[in-house]
Amino acid sequence: MDARRLKFLGMVGSRLRNTLYLLARGKFRNAYCYLWSAIVTRDSGIALFDPLWRRFPALTPYPEAIEIEPTTRCHLRCVICEHTFWKEPVRDLSYAQFRQIVDQFPRLKWLGLTGIGSSFLNPDYMKMLEYAKSKGMYVEFYDTFTLVDDKIAERIIDLNIDRIWLSIEATTKETYEKIRVGANFEKVIANIKTFFEIKKRKKALLPEVWFHFIINKYNYPEMLAYVDFVAELMKDVPQAASLIFYTGLMDFKETKDLRVDNVSEELKNKIEEAAHKKGIFVNWNENISRKQCPSMCTKWSEPFILSSGHIQPCCVLNEANDREFQKNNAFMNLLEGDFRNFWRSKEFKSFLSTLKSNRFPQVCKNCKVYSTIGGKK
């Protein structure tokens, strides 16, 4: 098992507490999906069966965890994001199209609802969240909280959204607004505090709030201070546990000069020590240093669907500023056909065979996690 996933075993108490919280509210299907996600998924859990899927990919069950991009509309011009450099028109996924996609996965238990865009700009986004939760699915999303006012906050708390990843990767106004161009640091902090106040008033353990820190040359000096920043924000919040996920920048031509490749073990140790004292968990993304080869990949078992309906192996292929390539090389378009047919196809078997031979299939050209050079098998 991936050593990074073993860290989640330290959160077993909070996993059980949240499961009991859902059971006490009669959310039996949601409680089951929550526990399943903690055990099976790699985004929210320990990915228990990954070693088996890695060795025998043909045994992997039809996807029970997927990610869907609700929109490519965004009001920000973040210097670390491909959207800032796009030329293509923005696109909202409609509620009907969302249903058409989701209904192709009848055993769906985990759903990530974030893409390259600001989800709450899609007028159907809340309906998508409501539909997923009506089915008892585990639902999580990433958000900057630039648009999460008190009305939205109350609704997503009442829906028992399972997890929100807060994308705020700076401790100061100057650094934050240099990265997330168009956002206002004070407004974002106010929105976060309002969200936590509502959560506290309702005595709600969910949504869990975890923090996403994309390392780049602007915020690198604030990585250690970020632990205290998160601890202060989370003070008195009714939540079993929180986590900081430090991740390397998914760089491309226009952002290569922003990537940091020298996160030292000494700094990592200081961060983990500080976080431990504050009762916060820390994890590090694989893409900070690419040490594994393609045959180790199982991310394709949790595919990512673009707002255009194109389905690709995973979310790692985003943030390459190569959108047309993604669409042209996707597995298929779910708005034009049924993925169940592709899952049994020769094309998919060929995809898996290529990975197992330590080569990248064409669609994986822009992978930022695995490497065919110097990878550990």
mmCIF file of C-alpha atoms in Angstrom:
data_model
loop_
_atom_site.group_PDB
_atom_site.id
_atom_site.type_symbol
_atom_site.label_atom_id
_atom_site.label_comp_id
_atom_site.label_asym_id
_atom_site.label_seq_id
_atom_site.Cartn_x
_atom_site.Cartn_y
_atom_site.Cartn_z
ATOM 1 C CA MET A 1 0.000 0.000 0.000
ATOM 2 C CA ASP A 2 1.145 3.568 -0.747
ATOM 3 C CA ALA A 3 2.894 4.846 2.399
ATOM 4 C CA ARG A 4 1.133 8.196 1.960
ATOM 5 C CA ARG A 5 -2.218 6.462 2.368
ATOM 6 C CA LEU A 6 -1.152 4.859 5.621
ATOM 7 C CA LYS A 7 -1.285 8.312 7.198
ATOM 8 C CA PHE A 8 -5.053 8.195 6.854
ATOM 9 C CA LEU A 9 -5.096 5.301 9.328
ATOM 10 C CA GLY A 10 -4.356 7.899 11.987
ATOM 11 C CA MET A 11 -7.724 9.447 11.159
ATOM 12 C CA VAL A 12 -9.692 6.279 11.846
ATOM 13 C CA GLY A 13 -11.296 7.878 14.913
ATOM 14 C CA SER A 14 -12.657 10.809 12.914
ATOM 15 C CA ARG A 15 -13.853 8.459 10.141
ATOM 16 C CA LEU A 16 -15.875 6.435 12.644
ATOM 17 C CA ARG A 17 -17.187 9.537 14.398
ATOM 18 C CA ASN A 18 -18.487 10.988 11.134
ATOM 19 C CA THR A 19 -20.020 7.642 10.162
ATOM 20 C CA LEU A 20 -21.885 7.507 13.474
ATOM 21 C CA TYR A 21 -22.925 11.146 12.982
ATOM 22 C CA LEU A 22 -24.615 10.219 9.701
ATOM 23 C CA LEU A 23 -26.211 7.077 11.136
ATOM 24 C CA ALA A 24 -27.685 9.094 14.003
ATOM 25 C CA ARG A 25 -29.397 11.323 11.421
ATOM 26 C CA GLY A 26 -30.844 8.397 9.511
ATOM 27 C CA LYS A 27 -28.456 8.852 6.583
ATOM 28 C CA PHE A 28 -27.747 5.131 6.260
ATOM 29 C CA ARG A 29 -26.715 5.054 2.591
ATOM 30 C CA ASN A 30 -24.543 8.147 3.105
ATOM 31 C CA ALA A 31 -22.891 6.536 6.156
ATOM 32 C CA TYR A 32 -22.103 3.427 4.120
ATOM 33 C CA CYS A 33 -20.636 5.481 1.263
ATOM 34 C CA TYR A 34 -18.626 7.569 3.720
ATOM 35 C CA LEU A 35 -17.043 4.480 5.260
ATOM 36 C CA TRP A 36 -16.538 2.882 1.830
ATOM 37 C CA SER A 37 -14.776 6.036 0.601
ATOM 38 C CA ALA A 38 -12.450 6.029 3.622
ATOM 39 C CA ILE A 39 -11.401 2.470 2.782
ATOM 40 C CA VAL A 40 -11.436 2.252 -1.022
ATOM 41 C CA THR A 41 -10.823 5.648 -2.650
ATOM 42 C CA ARG A 42 -7.454 7.331 -3.060
ATOM 43 C CA ASP A 43 -8.755 10.902 -2.790
ATOM 44 C CA SER A 44 -10.573 10.342 0.483
ATOM 45 C CA GLY A 45 -9.169 7.110 1.870
ATOM 46 C CA ILE A 46 -6.440 4.495 2.073
ATOM 47 C CA ALA A 47 -7.052 2.922 -1.370
ATOM 48 C CA LEU A 48 -7.007 -0.524 0.222
ATOM 49 C CA PHE A 49 -7.480 -2.493 -2.995
ATOM 50 C CA ASP A 50 -5.046 -0.560 -5.189
ATOM 51 C CA PRO A 51 -2.276 -3.194 -4.880
ATOM 52 C CA LEU A 52 -4.741 -5.779 -6.213
ATOM 53 C CA TRP A 53 -5.961 -3.575 -9.100
ATOM 54 C CA ARG A 54 -2.335 -2.756 -9.925
ATOM 55 C CA ARG A 55 -1.383 -6.403 -10.243
ATOM 56 C CA PHE A 56 -4.628 -7.614 -11.820
ATOM 57 C CA PRO A 57 -6.210 -4.583 -13.559
ATOM 58 C CA ALA A 58 -8.801 -6.773 -15.273
ATOM 59 C CA LEU A 59 -10.344 -7.476 -11.849
ATOM 60 C CA THR A 60 -11.023 -3.797 -11.175
ATOM 61 C CA PRO A 61 -14.784 -3.257 -10.770
ATOM 62 C CA TYR A 62 -16.712 -0.839 -12.948
ATOM 63 C CA PRO A 63 -16.099 2.666 -11.497
ATOM 64 C CA GLU A 64 -17.851 3.441 -8.237
ATOM 65 C CA ALA A 65 -15.957 6.721 -7.865
ATOM 66 C CA ILE A 66 -15.762 9.436 -10.523
ATOM 67 C CA GLU A 67 -15.064 13.144 -10.882
ATOM 68 C CA ILE A 68 -17.188 15.498 -12.953
ATOM 69 C CA GLU A 69 -16.357 19.026 -14.056
ATOM 70 C CA PRO A 70 -19.494 21.206 -13.642
ATOM 71 C CA THR A 71 -18.215 24.227 -15.575
ATOM 72 C CA THR A 72 -15.223 25.864 -17.192
ATOM 73 C CA ARG A 73 -16.570 29.299 -16.281
ATOM 74 C CA CYS A 74 -14.358 31.255 -13.856
ATOM 75 C CA HIS A 75 -14.229 34.795 -12.468
ATOM 76 C CA LEU A 76 -10.553 34.605 -11.425
ATOM 77 C CA ARG A 77 -7.272 34.785 -13.341
ATOM 78 C CA CYS A 78 -5.051 32.656 -11.108
ATOM 79 C CA VAL A 79 -1.430 32.673 -12.244
ATOM 80 C CA ILE A 80 -1.065 28.925 -11.504
ATOM 81 C CA CYS A 81 -4.114 27.797 -13.498
ATOM 82 C CA GLU A 82 -4.417 26.814 -17.150
ATOM 83 C CA HIS A 83 -7.791 28.573 -17.390
ATOM 84 C CA THR A 84 -6.009 31.940 -17.335
ATOM 85 C CA PHE A 85 -4.260 31.022 -20.593
ATOM 86 C CA TRP A 86 -7.185 29.390 -22.436
ATOM 87 C CA LYS A 87 -8.682 30.646 -25.675
ATOM 88 C CA GLU A 88 -11.649 28.298 -25.920
ATOM 89 C CA PRO A 89 -15.239 29.306 -24.979
ATOM 90 C CA VAL A 90 -16.428 28.463 -21.462
ATOM 91 C CA ARG A 91 -18.986 25.711 -20.992
ATOM 92 C CA ASP A 92 -21.514 24.792 -18.306
ATOM 93 C CA LEU A 93 -22.605 21.190 -17.846
ATOM 94 C CA SER A 94 -26.402 21.218 -17.648
ATOM 95 C CA TYR A 95 -28.312 19.375 -14.951
ATOM 96 C CA ALA A 96 -29.807 17.024 -17.571
ATOM 97 C CA GLN A 97 -26.336 16.231 -18.905
ATOM 98 C CA PHE A 98 -25.073 15.684 -15.366
ATOM 99 C CA ARG A 99 -27.870 13.165 -14.777
ATOM 100 C CA GLN A 100 -27.098 11.483 -18.114
ATOM 101 C CA ILE A 101 -23.477 11.002 -17.005
ATOM 102 C CA VAL A 102 -24.104 9.967 -13.399
ATOM 103 C CA ASP A 103 -26.765 7.456 -14.382
ATOM 104 C CA GLN A 104 -24.158 5.541 -16.413
ATOM 105 C CA PHE A 105 -22.548 4.571 -13.081
ATOM 106 C CA PRO A 106 -25.309 2.714 -11.205
ATOM 107 C CA ARG A 107 -23.098 1.733 -8.243
ATOM 108 C CA LEU A 108 -21.627 5.182 -7.742
ATOM 109 C CA LYS A 109 -20.560 5.846 -4.139
ATOM 110 C CA TRP A 110 -18.043 8.696 -4.380
ATOM 111 C CA LEU A 111 -18.339 11.838 -6.477
ATOM 112 C CA GLY A 112 -15.875 14.707 -6.865
ATOM 113 C CA LEU A 113 -17.564 17.788 -8.314
ATOM 114 C CA THR A 114 -14.792 20.179 -9.289
ATOM 115 C CA GLY A 115 -13.067 21.036 -12.549
ATOM 116 C CA ILE A 116 -11.161 23.831 -14.216
ATOM 117 C CA GLY A 117 -13.636 26.520 -13.291
ATOM 118 C CA SER A 118 -15.582 28.024 -10.408
ATOM 119 C CA SER A 119 -18.407 25.556 -9.784
ATOM 120 C CA PHE A 120 -20.913 27.923 -8.163
ATOM 121 C CA LEU A 121 -21.039 29.985 -11.374
ATOM 122 C CA ASN A 122 -22.984 27.111 -12.943
ATOM 123 C CA PRO A 123 -26.661 27.844 -12.136
ATOM 124 C CA ASP A 124 -27.331 24.080 -11.963
ATOM 125 C CA TYR A 125 -24.492 23.285 -9.563
ATOM 126 C CA MET A 126 -26.598 23.202 -6.414
ATOM 127 C CA LYS A 127 -29.095 20.887 -8.136
ATOM 128 C CA MET A 128 -26.210 18.544 -8.959
ATOM 129 C CA LEU A 129 -25.130 18.480 -5.313
ATOM 130 C CA GLU A 130 -28.718 17.862 -4.211
ATOM 131 C CA TYR A 131 -29.172 14.992 -6.662
ATOM 132 C CA ALA A 132 -25.940 13.294 -5.595
ATOM 133 C CA LYS A 133 -26.815 13.598 -1.914
ATOM 134 C CA SER A 134 -30.351 12.317 -2.560
ATOM 135 C CA LYS A 135 -28.636 9.113 -3.737
ATOM 136 C CA GLY A 136 -26.560 8.960 -0.555
ATOM 137 C CA MET A 137 -23.245 9.416 -2.386
ATOM 138 C CA TYR A 138 -20.093 10.685 -0.731
ATOM 139 C CA VAL A 139 -19.644 14.144 -2.283
ATOM 140 C CA GLU A 140 -16.630 16.412 -2.100
ATOM 141 C CA PHE A 141 -15.420 19.456 -3.994
ATOM 142 C CA TYR A 142 -12.619 22.024 -4.106
ATOM 143 C CA ASP A 143 -13.476 25.708 -3.823
ATOM 144 C CA THR A 144 -11.828 29.089 -3.261
ATOM 145 C CA PHE A 145 -14.787 30.346 -1.162
ATOM 146 C CA THR A 146 -14.828 33.573 -3.145
ATOM 147 C CA LEU A 147 -18.527 32.981 -3.906
ATOM 148 C CA VAL A 148 -19.680 31.011 -0.841
ATOM 149 C CA ASP A 149 -21.981 33.466 0.915
ATOM 150 C CA ASP A 150 -24.082 32.632 3.980
ATOM 151 C CA LYS A 151 -26.988 31.326 1.861
ATOM 152 C CA ILE A 152 -24.780 28.880 -0.043
ATOM 153 C CA ALA A 153 -22.959 27.942 3.164
ATOM 154 C CA GLU A 154 -26.188 27.047 4.945
ATOM 155 C CA ARG A 155 -27.415 24.941 2.043
ATOM 156 C CA ILE A 156 -24.261 22.834 1.645
ATOM 157 C CA ILE A 157 -24.134 22.259 5.411
ATOM 158 C CA ASP A 158 -27.773 21.147 5.425
ATOM 159 C CA LEU A 159 -27.057 18.812 2.506
ATOM 160 C CA ASN A 160 -24.355 17.022 4.538
ATOM 161 C CA ILE A 161 -21.756 17.477 1.806
ATOM 162 C CA ASP A 162 -19.006 15.182 3.027
ATOM 163 C CA ARG A 163 -15.890 17.221 2.378
ATOM 164 C CA ILE A 164 -14.789 20.605 1.072
ATOM 165 C CA TRP A 165 -11.205 21.206 0.065
ATOM 166 C CA LEU A 166 -10.410 24.861 0.719
ATOM 167 C CA SER A 167 -8.148 26.169 -2.028
ATOM 168 C CA ILE A 168 -6.419 28.965 -0.170
ATOM 169 C CA GLU A 169 -2.670 28.587 -0.400
ATOM 170 C CA ALA A 170 -1.250 31.668 1.300
ATOM 171 C CA THR A 171 -1.189 33.221 4.752
ATOM 172 C CA THR A 172 -0.987 36.865 3.673
ATOM 173 C CA LYS A 173 -3.076 39.145 1.497
ATOM 174 C CA GLU A 174 -0.126 40.103 -0.689
ATOM 175 C CA THR A 175 0.804 36.519 -1.547
ATOM 176 C CA TYR A 176 -2.772 35.286 -1.910
ATOM 177 C CA GLU A 177 -3.863 38.023 -4.300
ATOM 178 C CA LYS A 178 -0.667 37.644 -6.333
ATOM 179 C CA ILE A 179 -1.617 34.004 -6.939
ATOM 180 C CA ARG A 180 -5.417 34.217 -7.139
ATOM 181 C CA VAL A 181 -5.777 37.312 -9.264
ATOM 182 C CA GLY A 182 -9.257 38.818 -8.939
ATOM 183 C CA ALA A 183 -9.937 37.428 -5.460
ATOM 184 C CA ASN A 184 -10.078 39.474 -2.273
ATOM 185 C CA PHE A 185 -8.261 37.947 0.702
ATOM 186 C CA GLU A 186 -10.400 39.649 3.381
ATOM 187 C CA LYS A 187 -13.631 38.600 1.686
ATOM 188 C CA VAL A 188 -12.494 34.980 1.398
ATOM 189 C CA ILE A 189 -11.496 34.844 5.089
ATOM 190 C CA ALA A 190 -14.851 36.405 6.030
ATOM 191 C CA ASN A 191 -16.704 33.793 3.946
ATOM 192 C CA ILE A 192 -14.747 30.975 5.599
ATOM 193 C CA LYS A 193 -15.456 32.317 9.086
ATOM 194 C CA THR A 194 -19.156 32.731 8.283
ATOM 195 C CA PHE A 195 -19.258 29.147 7.033
ATOM 196 C CA PHE A 196 -17.653 27.896 10.255
ATOM 197 C CA GLU A 197 -20.019 30.008 12.390
ATOM 198 C CA ILE A 198 -23.047 28.459 10.665
ATOM 199 C CA LYS A 199 -21.540 25.006 11.026
ATOM 200 C CA LYS A 200 -20.973 25.625 14.730
ATOM 201 C CA ARG A 201 -24.494 26.982 15.224
ATOM 202 C CA LYS A 202 -25.956 23.883 13.597
ATOM 203 C CA LYS A 203 -23.546 21.602 15.533
ATOM 204 C CA ALA A 204 -22.666 19.997 12.195
ATOM 205 C CA LEU A 205 -19.619 17.740 11.850
ATOM 206 C CA LEU A 206 -20.025 17.815 8.077
ATOM 207 C CA PRO A 207 -18.845 19.016 5.682
ATOM 208 C CA GLU A 208 -15.312 18.223 6.745
ATOM 209 C CA VAL A 209 -12.975 20.996 5.682
ATOM 210 C CA TRP A 210 -9.497 20.096 4.469
ATOM 211 C CA PHE A 211 -6.934 22.511 3.029
ATOM 212 C CA HIS A 212 -5.245 22.392 -0.372
ATOM 213 C CA PHE A 213 -1.882 24.159 -0.686
ATOM 214 C CA ILE A 214 -0.414 24.297 -4.217
ATOM 215 C CA ILE A 215 3.291 24.965 -3.754
ATOM 216 C CA ASN A 216 4.745 27.673 -5.993
ATOM 217 C CA LYS A 217 7.510 30.264 -5.859
ATOM 218 C CA TYR A 218 5.227 32.894 -4.311
ATOM 219 C CA ASN A 219 3.908 30.880 -1.344
ATOM 220 C CA TYR A 220 6.878 28.581 -0.716
ATOM 221 C CA PRO A 221 8.186 30.812 2.138
ATOM 222 C CA GLU A 222 4.768 30.521 3.854
ATOM 223 C CA MET A 223 4.506 26.727 3.894
ATOM 224 C CA LEU A 224 5.427 26.381 7.577
ATOM 225 C CA ALA A 225 3.420 29.405 8.719
ATOM 226 C CA TYR A 226 0.415 27.905 6.923
ATOM 227 C CA VAL A 227 0.032 25.347 9.726
ATOM 228 C CA ASP A 228 -0.672 28.092 12.290
ATOM 229 C CA PHE A 229 -2.879 29.870 9.750
ATOM 230 C CA VAL A 230 -5.066 26.764 9.350
ATOM 231 C CA ALA A 231 -5.104 26.064 13.090
ATOM 232 C CA GLU A 232 -6.370 29.587 13.768
ATOM 233 C CA LEU A 233 -9.115 29.283 11.135
ATOM 234 C CA MET A 234 -10.209 25.898 12.512
ATOM 235 C CA LYS A 235 -10.298 27.064 16.122
ATOM 236 C CA ASP A 236 -13.544 25.964 17.822
ATOM 237 C CA VAL A 237 -14.900 24.422 14.602
ATOM 238 C CA PRO A 238 -17.032 21.305 15.296
ATOM 239 C CA GLN A 239 -15.016 18.828 13.249
ATOM 240 C CA ALA A 240 -13.333 15.570 14.085
ATOM 241 C CA ALA A 241 -10.071 16.273 12.242
ATOM 242 C CA SER A 242 -8.568 18.393 9.485
ATOM 243 C CA LEU A 243 -5.758 17.912 6.995
ATOM 244 C CA ILE A 244 -3.391 20.011 4.898
ATOM 245 C CA PHE A 245 -2.559 18.575 1.493
ATOM 246 C CA TYR A 246 0.620 20.057 0.068
ATOM 247 C CA THR A 247 0.830 19.484 -3.664
ATOM 248 C CA GLY A 248 3.313 20.368 -6.370
ATOM 249 C CA LEU A 249 2.283 22.789 -9.097
ATOM 250 C CA MET A 250 0.935 21.010 -12.194
ATOM 251 C CA ASP A 251 3.046 23.205 -14.411
ATOM 252 C CA PHE A 252 2.960 23.805 -18.157
ATOM 253 C CA LYS A 253 4.836 26.134 -20.497
ATOM 254 C CA GLU A 254 3.351 29.366 -19.147
ATOM 255 C CA THR A 255 3.840 28.432 -15.466
ATOM 256 C CA LYS A 256 7.114 26.487 -15.421
ATOM 257 C CA ASP A 257 8.965 29.343 -13.748
ATOM 258 C CA LEU A 258 6.522 29.153 -10.801
ATOM 259 C CA ARG A 259 7.226 25.521 -9.927
ATOM 260 C CA VAL A 260 9.255 24.652 -6.817
ATOM 261 C CA ASP A 261 11.261 21.424 -6.987
ATOM 262 C CA ASN A 262 13.297 21.714 -3.810
ATOM 263 C CA VAL A 263 10.950 21.064 -0.893
ATOM 264 C CA SER A 264 13.508 19.728 1.550
ATOM 265 C CA GLU A 265 12.944 16.863 3.954
ATOM 266 C CA GLU A 266 13.944 19.232 6.746
ATOM 267 C CA LEU A 267 11.096 21.603 5.890
ATOM 268 C CA LYS A 268 8.648 18.713 5.537
ATOM 269 C CA ASN A 269 9.639 17.437 8.991
ATOM 270 C CA LYS A 270 9.180 20.894 10.544
ATOM 271 C CA ILE A 271 5.734 21.193 8.956
ATOM 272 C CA GLU A 272 4.645 17.758 10.158
ATOM 273 C CA GLU A 273 5.933 18.435 13.668
ATOM 274 C CA ALA A 274 4.097 21.766 13.857
ATOM 275 C CA ALA A 275 0.910 20.212 12.479
ATOM 276 C CA HIS A 276 1.058 17.329 14.948
ATOM 277 C CA LYS A 277 1.178 19.807 17.849
ATOM 278 C CA LYS A 278 -1.933 21.513 16.464
ATOM 279 C CA GLY A 279 -3.799 18.241 15.890
ATOM 280 C CA ILE A 280 -3.732 18.673 12.114
ATOM 281 C CA PHE A 281 -2.819 15.927 9.654
ATOM 282 C CA VAL A 282 -0.465 16.555 6.735
ATOM 283 C CA ASN A 283 -0.065 14.712 3.468
ATOM 284 C CA TRP A 284 2.147 15.270 0.429
ATOM 285 C CA ASN A 285 1.085 14.779 -3.170
ATOM 286 C CA GLU A 286 2.942 12.276 -5.328
ATOM 287 C CA ASN A 287 3.573 14.971 -7.914
ATOM 288 C CA ILE A 288 6.009 16.867 -5.672
ATOM 289 C CA SER A 289 8.624 14.378 -6.888
ATOM 290 C CA ARG A 290 7.844 11.860 -9.651
ATOM 291 C CA LYS A 291 9.339 8.600 -8.368
ATOM 292 C CA GLN A 292 6.902 5.997 -9.658
ATOM 293 C CA CYS A 293 6.506 4.495 -13.108
ATOM 294 C CA PRO A 294 3.295 4.116 -15.179
ATOM 295 C CA SER A 295 2.709 0.482 -14.177
ATOM 296 C CA MET A 296 2.007 1.699 -10.619
ATOM 297 C CA CYS A 297 -0.942 3.792 -11.768
ATOM 298 C CA THR A 298 -4.481 2.894 -10.674
ATOM 299 C CA LYS A 299 -5.924 6.402 -10.997
ATOM 300 C CA TRP A 300 -7.835 5.344 -14.105
ATOM 301 C CA SER A 301 -10.275 3.498 -11.812
ATOM 302 C CA GLU A 302 -11.577 6.939 -10.711
ATOM 303 C CA PRO A 303 -12.037 8.653 -14.111
ATOM 304 C CA PHE A 304 -12.562 12.364 -14.699
ATOM 305 C CA ILE A 305 -15.307 13.726 -16.970
ATOM 306 C CA LEU A 306 -14.888 17.122 -18.636
ATOM 307 C CA SER A 307 -17.854 19.493 -18.834
ATOM 308 C CA SER A 308 -18.021 18.621 -22.552
ATOM 309 C CA GLY A 309 -18.764 14.986 -21.631
ATOM 310 C CA HIS A 310 -15.327 13.652 -22.590
ATOM 311 C CA ILE A 311 -14.070 11.054 -20.121
ATOM 312 C CA GLN A 312 -10.357 10.674 -19.417
ATOM 313 C CA PRO A 313 -8.445 8.340 -17.057
ATOM 314 C CA CYS A 314 -8.102 10.804 -14.162
ATOM 315 C CA CYS A 315 -7.853 14.436 -13.038
ATOM 316 C CA VAL A 316 -4.031 14.459 -13.235
ATOM 317 C CA LEU A 317 -4.251 15.135 -16.976
ATOM 318 C CA ASN A 318 -5.752 18.574 -16.282
ATOM 319 C CA GLU A 319 -3.659 21.708 -15.766
ATOM 320 C CA ALA A 320 -1.534 21.054 -18.846
ATOM 321 C CA ASN A 321 -3.066 23.853 -20.943
ATOM 322 C CA ASP A 322 -3.710 21.279 -23.652
ATOM 323 C CA ARG A 323 -7.497 21.050 -23.588
ATOM 324 C CA GLU A 324 -8.073 20.116 -27.218
ATOM 325 C CA PHE A 325 -5.595 17.261 -26.879
ATOM 326 C CA GLN A 326 -7.540 16.001 -23.837
ATOM 327 C CA LYS A 327 -10.820 15.981 -25.747
ATOM 328 C CA ASN A 328 -9.349 14.481 -28.909
ATOM 329 C CA ASN A 329 -7.679 11.644 -26.977
ATOM 330 C CA ALA A 330 -10.359 10.973 -24.361
ATOM 331 C CA PHE A 331 -11.757 7.472 -23.920
ATOM 332 C CA MET A 332 -15.101 8.637 -25.362
ATOM 333 C CA ASN A 333 -17.848 11.225 -24.875
ATOM 334 C CA LEU A 334 -20.472 10.210 -22.302
ATOM 335 C CA LEU A 335 -23.038 12.554 -23.836
ATOM 336 C CA GLU A 336 -22.835 10.496 -27.027
ATOM 337 C CA GLY A 337 -22.517 6.946 -25.704
ATOM 338 C CA ASP A 338 -22.455 4.656 -22.664
ATOM 339 C CA PHE A 339 -19.186 4.112 -20.794
ATOM 340 C CA ARG A 340 -20.171 0.566 -19.879
ATOM 341 C CA ASN A 341 -19.515 -0.431 -23.471
ATOM 342 C CA PHE A 342 -16.055 1.139 -23.452
ATOM 343 C CA TRP A 343 -15.118 -0.504 -20.132
ATOM 344 C CA ARG A 344 -15.420 -3.913 -21.823
ATOM 345 C CA SER A 345 -13.754 -2.848 -25.077
ATOM 346 C CA LYS A 346 -10.463 -3.846 -26.711
ATOM 347 C CA GLU A 347 -9.439 -0.187 -26.614
ATOM 348 C CA PHE A 348 -9.620 -0.099 -22.828
ATOM 349 C CA LYS A 349 -7.743 -3.390 -22.509
ATOM 350 C CA SER A 350 -5.044 -1.920 -24.733
ATOM 351 C CA PHE A 351 -4.874 1.158 -22.503
ATOM 352 C CA LEU A 352 -4.309 -1.018 -19.415
ATOM 353 C CA SER A 353 -1.768 -3.178 -21.220
ATOM 354 C CA THR A 354 0.253 -0.108 -22.201
ATOM 355 C CA LEU A 355 0.368 1.115 -18.602
ATOM 356 C CA LYS A 356 1.357 -2.302 -17.319
ATOM 357 C CA SER A 357 4.297 -2.337 -19.734
ATOM 358 C CA ASN A 358 5.555 0.919 -18.154
ATOM 359 C CA ARG A 359 4.598 3.083 -21.099
ATOM 360 C CA PHE A 360 2.209 6.018 -21.316
ATOM 361 C CA PRO A 361 -0.932 5.617 -23.439
ATOM 362 C CA GLN A 362 -1.446 8.582 -25.748
ATOM 363 C CA VAL A 363 -4.102 10.156 -23.518
ATOM 364 C CA CYS A 364 -1.631 10.199 -20.597
ATOM 365 C CA LYS A 365 0.998 12.248 -22.430
ATOM 366 C CA ASN A 366 0.680 15.137 -19.958
ATOM 367 C CA CYS A 367 0.832 13.047 -16.775
ATOM 368 C CA LYS A 368 2.543 14.931 -13.917
ATOM 369 C CA VAL A 369 2.681 12.070 -11.400
ATOM 370 C CA TYR A 370 4.403 9.101 -13.035
ATOM 371 C CA SER A 371 7.649 8.912 -14.972
ATOM 372 C CA THR A 372 9.153 6.374 -17.364
ATOM 373 C CA ILE A 373 12.623 7.540 -16.319
ATOM 374 C CA GLY A 374 14.036 6.378 -13.017
ATOM 375 C CA GLY A 375 10.660 5.201 -11.771
ATOM 376 C CA LYS A 376 10.380 2.649 -8.998
ATOM 377 C CA LYS A 377 8.458 -0.431 -10.002
#
